[in-house]
Amino acid sequence: MMRSENEMMKLILSTAKSDERIKAVLLSGSRANPEAPKDIFQDYDITYFVTDTMPFYNNTVWIEEKFGKPANLQLPELMTHPLLPPDGDGHFTYLMLFEDGNRIDLSIVSAPYIDDGEPVAVLLDKGGFLPIIIPDYKYWHIKPPVESFYIDACNEFWWCLNNVAKGIARDELPYAMDMFNHPVRDMLNQMVEWWIGINTDFSVSSGKKGKYYKKYLPHFLYDMYVKTYSDSDYNNLWNSVFTACELFRILADKVAEHFGYRYNSTEEDNMRKYLNNVRKHCTNVSVMYPIL
């Protein structure tokens, strides 16, 4: 049976209270955000502040004694691969998923707390170890763009589509998918966020990685967004690309109108012509086609 939130918080706090080396406890992440939807999948993002991290460094015996044996465990500070480099700043983190489904991301920190603006909840402070922290929940809210950011986002979206087309024409699926689902989608997501912002008076968060898009987009726009995801079939990928183009234009027009910015339709028109020309030549993607 999954341990309840009350049981988990009691475990986290009793461990800290009974250990004189632990001076304060902070809760961050979605559980520290009163606006975030509550469910059983929320992590417990916990920081223990200590005077010396070494006794807690890679001390899985202590972890198992206090929290139980994790079913899955990641220790970021022990990773050495260049794709997963450790921070190397002296703290140590245990990312723990337990058999009952609960997850604790526990950071052991000896450095003084620095308020970077992200709201946190002070769960325990022994003797004023932490400064006074006043949460600003607007930290998570979508921010309106300055005009230069808007222009650059539009340019990046349309420009990077040429790489998607090139990847399809060359039958380089990983490249085409990566270009579409990273630089192109990043800019589409940014425009989605601004659209949500202007329709909510910039008073909400779209959630990490856009997880609340479905909540804030009307059905027809969210349906278009869903269709920007494709399988490996090139015809389906082309359809997703052109759906993304249509959706981006709808969103970008609305954002431009709201802020009085200028949307550069010329770069859109020229890229659409390029995309259509490349697609016409891609009748058999097993052959490498010349890029126009």
XYZ file of C-alpha atoms in Angstrom:
292
model
C 0.000 0.000 0.000
C 1.244 3.475 -0.876
C 2.223 5.582 2.097
C 0.091 8.714 2.457
C 1.340 12.287 2.221
C 1.041 12.624 5.999
C 3.121 9.500 6.510
C 5.788 10.653 4.070
C 6.047 14.118 5.598
C 6.247 12.627 9.066
C 9.079 10.362 7.917
C 10.977 13.227 6.290
C 10.612 15.516 9.298
C 11.217 12.927 12.013
C 14.476 11.964 10.306
C 15.578 15.603 10.339
C 14.411 16.325 13.882
C 16.226 13.328 15.330
C 19.543 14.177 13.646
C 21.367 17.164 15.137
C 23.496 17.418 12.000
C 20.416 18.451 9.990
C 19.715 22.121 10.649
C 16.790 22.904 8.319
C 14.415 21.317 5.818
C 12.959 22.878 2.673
C 10.227 21.602 0.396
C 10.311 22.736 -3.250
C 8.722 21.664 -6.529
C 5.029 21.100 -7.134
C 4.250 20.250 -3.511
C 5.414 23.742 -2.563
C 3.114 25.282 -5.173
C -0.465 25.688 -3.931
C -1.637 26.215 -7.535
C -0.323 22.837 -8.735
C -2.807 19.959 -9.081
C -2.415 17.403 -6.333
C -2.042 13.714 -7.038
C -0.157 10.635 -5.889
C 2.583 11.083 -8.493
C 3.998 14.306 -7.050
C 7.614 13.996 -5.922
C 8.807 15.088 -2.509
C 11.536 17.574 -3.428
C 13.384 17.918 -0.148
C 16.558 19.719 0.880
C 18.335 18.939 4.139
C 20.701 21.700 5.194
C 23.701 20.430 7.141
C 27.026 21.845 8.312
C 29.005 19.030 6.678
C 27.840 16.944 3.719
C 30.559 14.287 3.957
C 28.779 12.005 6.470
C 25.823 11.922 4.047
C 27.876 11.604 0.860
C 27.001 8.353 -0.960
C 25.753 6.939 2.341
C 23.127 4.482 1.096
C 23.262 2.628 4.407
C 21.921 5.754 6.132
C 19.295 6.195 3.397
C 17.981 2.647 3.776
C 17.998 2.921 7.550
C 15.951 6.120 7.540
C 13.734 5.855 4.456
C 13.799 2.202 3.444
C 15.448 0.588 0.454
C 14.608 2.396 -2.813
C 13.362 0.204 -5.643
C 15.222 2.490 -8.048
C 17.948 4.954 -7.191
C 19.944 7.601 -9.033
C 22.970 9.387 -7.567
C 23.685 12.314 -9.909
C 26.882 13.363 -8.135
C 28.477 9.980 -8.836
C 27.781 10.074 -12.563
C 30.791 10.562 -14.817
C 29.460 10.447 -18.370
C 29.672 13.789 -20.247
C 25.947 13.599 -21.038
C 25.141 13.367 -17.319
C 27.799 15.472 -15.605
C 27.618 16.021 -11.829
C 27.276 19.537 -10.457
C 30.366 19.015 -8.320
C 29.487 21.837 -5.938
C 29.705 19.808 -2.743
C 26.055 18.852 -2.326
C 24.799 15.285 -2.687
C 21.442 14.195 -4.072
C 19.502 10.961 -3.738
C 16.742 10.438 -6.304
C 14.675 7.639 -4.810
C 11.647 5.756 -6.102
C 10.181 3.341 -3.570
C 8.196 0.182 -4.166
C 4.981 1.826 -2.965
C 5.290 4.447 -5.735
C 6.458 7.354 -3.590
C 9.458 9.326 -4.823
C 11.797 11.494 -2.769
C 14.396 13.750 -4.373
C 16.623 14.462 -1.399
C 19.449 16.983 -1.587
C 22.005 17.293 1.189
C 23.432 20.817 1.172
C 26.004 22.558 3.336
C 26.114 25.884 1.469
C 23.954 28.766 2.734
C 20.506 29.012 1.178
C 20.357 31.412 -1.774
C 16.914 32.645 -2.731
C 16.703 32.401 -6.537
C 13.018 33.348 -6.538
C 11.565 29.850 -6.747
C 8.953 29.453 -4.017
C 9.749 26.963 -1.294
C 8.147 25.923 1.990
C 10.204 25.848 5.173
C 9.318 22.595 6.931
C 11.863 22.869 9.737
C 14.400 25.436 10.874
C 16.461 24.765 13.970
C 17.514 28.064 15.498
C 17.100 30.420 12.553
C 19.463 28.603 10.210
C 17.549 29.908 7.178
C 16.786 33.509 6.208
C 13.214 34.742 6.088
C 11.697 33.440 2.845
C 8.571 35.064 1.403
C 7.258 32.916 -1.480
C 6.300 34.679 -4.703
C 4.061 32.254 -6.567
C 4.210 34.423 -9.699
C 7.645 32.860 -10.187
C 5.990 29.992 -12.095
C 3.671 32.195 -14.152
C 4.180 32.664 -17.885
C 6.091 35.867 -18.622
C 5.141 38.229 -21.473
C 7.738 38.555 -24.249
C 9.618 41.665 -25.266
C 9.315 42.319 -28.989
C 12.837 41.125 -29.834
C 12.172 37.781 -28.131
C 8.934 37.376 -30.068
C 10.660 38.142 -33.380
C 13.525 35.761 -32.627
C 11.143 32.961 -31.653
C 9.262 33.308 -34.938
C 12.481 33.368 -36.920
C 13.857 30.302 -35.148
C 10.662 28.329 -35.729
C 10.521 28.995 -39.460
C 14.263 28.766 -40.057
C 14.765 25.380 -38.377
C 12.008 23.796 -40.447
C 14.428 23.708 -43.373
C 16.477 21.196 -41.408
C 13.419 19.015 -40.843
C 12.708 18.981 -44.585
C 16.337 18.249 -45.367
C 16.332 15.310 -42.956
C 13.207 13.841 -44.538
C 14.576 14.300 -48.060
C 17.770 12.499 -47.137
C 15.898 9.730 -45.286
C 17.634 10.728 -42.054
C 14.785 10.101 -39.660
C 16.660 10.672 -36.352
C 17.955 14.025 -37.582
C 14.567 15.121 -38.935
C 12.783 14.098 -35.737
C 15.354 15.754 -33.506
C 15.178 19.052 -35.391
C 11.370 18.980 -35.347
C 10.971 17.963 -31.710
C 13.615 20.269 -30.268
C 14.370 23.651 -31.904
C 11.100 23.787 -33.860
C 8.897 22.464 -31.050
C 10.674 24.619 -28.485
C 9.528 27.719 -30.362
C 6.036 26.312 -30.914
C 5.804 25.649 -27.184
C 6.984 29.154 -26.450
C 4.221 30.586 -28.638
C 1.680 28.292 -26.958
C 2.758 29.679 -23.599
C 2.432 33.295 -24.705
C -1.014 32.569 -26.149
C -2.055 31.040 -22.821
C -0.511 34.025 -21.048
C -2.508 36.653 -22.906
C -5.700 34.638 -22.384
C -5.135 34.332 -18.636
C -3.642 37.770 -17.996
C -0.296 36.026 -17.384
C -1.612 34.695 -14.097
C -0.957 30.965 -14.553
C 1.784 28.455 -15.194
C 1.689 26.106 -18.172
C 3.519 23.524 -16.065
C 6.860 21.842 -16.571
C 7.285 20.836 -20.234
C 3.802 22.186 -20.995
C 1.966 19.589 -18.949
C -1.013 21.930 -18.443
C -1.492 22.828 -22.128
C -4.637 20.701 -22.319
C -6.096 22.656 -19.399
C -5.601 26.081 -20.943
C -5.931 25.558 -24.699
C -9.379 25.351 -26.309
C -10.144 21.929 -27.735
C -9.492 22.781 -31.388
C -6.056 24.241 -30.627
C -5.080 21.398 -28.342
C -6.229 18.925 -30.981
C -3.947 20.661 -33.491
C -1.098 20.557 -30.997
C -1.549 16.820 -30.429
C -1.364 16.261 -34.186
C 2.077 17.863 -34.303
C 3.387 14.604 -32.832
C 4.210 12.015 -35.463
C 5.303 8.425 -35.783
C 8.145 7.386 -38.093
C 6.069 7.423 -41.275
C 7.304 10.320 -43.405
C 3.832 11.171 -44.714
C 2.642 11.480 -41.149
C 5.696 13.543 -40.256
C 4.985 15.936 -43.132
C 1.391 16.260 -41.943
C 2.640 17.033 -38.444
C 5.035 19.642 -39.808
C 2.306 21.467 -41.719
C -0.067 21.233 -38.768
C 2.642 22.847 -36.635
C 2.935 25.602 -39.247
C -0.803 26.295 -39.140
C -0.913 26.249 -35.367
C 2.130 28.476 -35.018
C 0.640 31.093 -37.339
C -2.667 31.139 -35.418
C -0.876 31.608 -32.112
C 1.744 34.062 -33.386
C -0.905 36.286 -34.993
C -2.794 36.487 -31.717
C 0.331 37.284 -29.715
C 1.423 39.939 -32.212
C -2.030 41.542 -32.187
C -2.128 41.610 -28.388
C 1.244 43.315 -27.969
C 1.227 45.410 -31.130
C 4.207 43.493 -32.554
C 4.836 42.828 -36.238
C 4.621 39.267 -37.487
C 7.002 38.593 -40.387
C 4.768 36.738 -42.830
C 7.451 36.836 -45.525
C 9.687 34.339 -43.722
C 6.672 32.080 -43.232
C 5.637 32.276 -46.894
C 9.144 31.567 -48.137
C 9.646 28.614 -45.808
C 6.275 27.146 -46.708
C 7.267 27.296 -50.389
C 10.519 25.545 -49.558
C 8.768 22.847 -47.557
C 6.256 22.208 -50.330
C 9.004 22.030 -52.962
C 10.990 19.508 -50.932
C 7.901 17.432 -50.209
C 7.049 17.233 -53.920
C 10.433 15.617 -54.559
C 10.047 13.122 -51.707
C 7.989 10.530 -53.574
C 10.413 7.771 -52.578
C 12.336 8.603 -49.440
C 14.635 5.606 -49.794
C 16.524 7.712 -52.351
C 18.592 10.721 -51.300
C 17.124 13.802 -52.946
C 18.982 17.021 -53.726
C 18.169 19.836 -51.355
C 16.679 22.803 -53.210
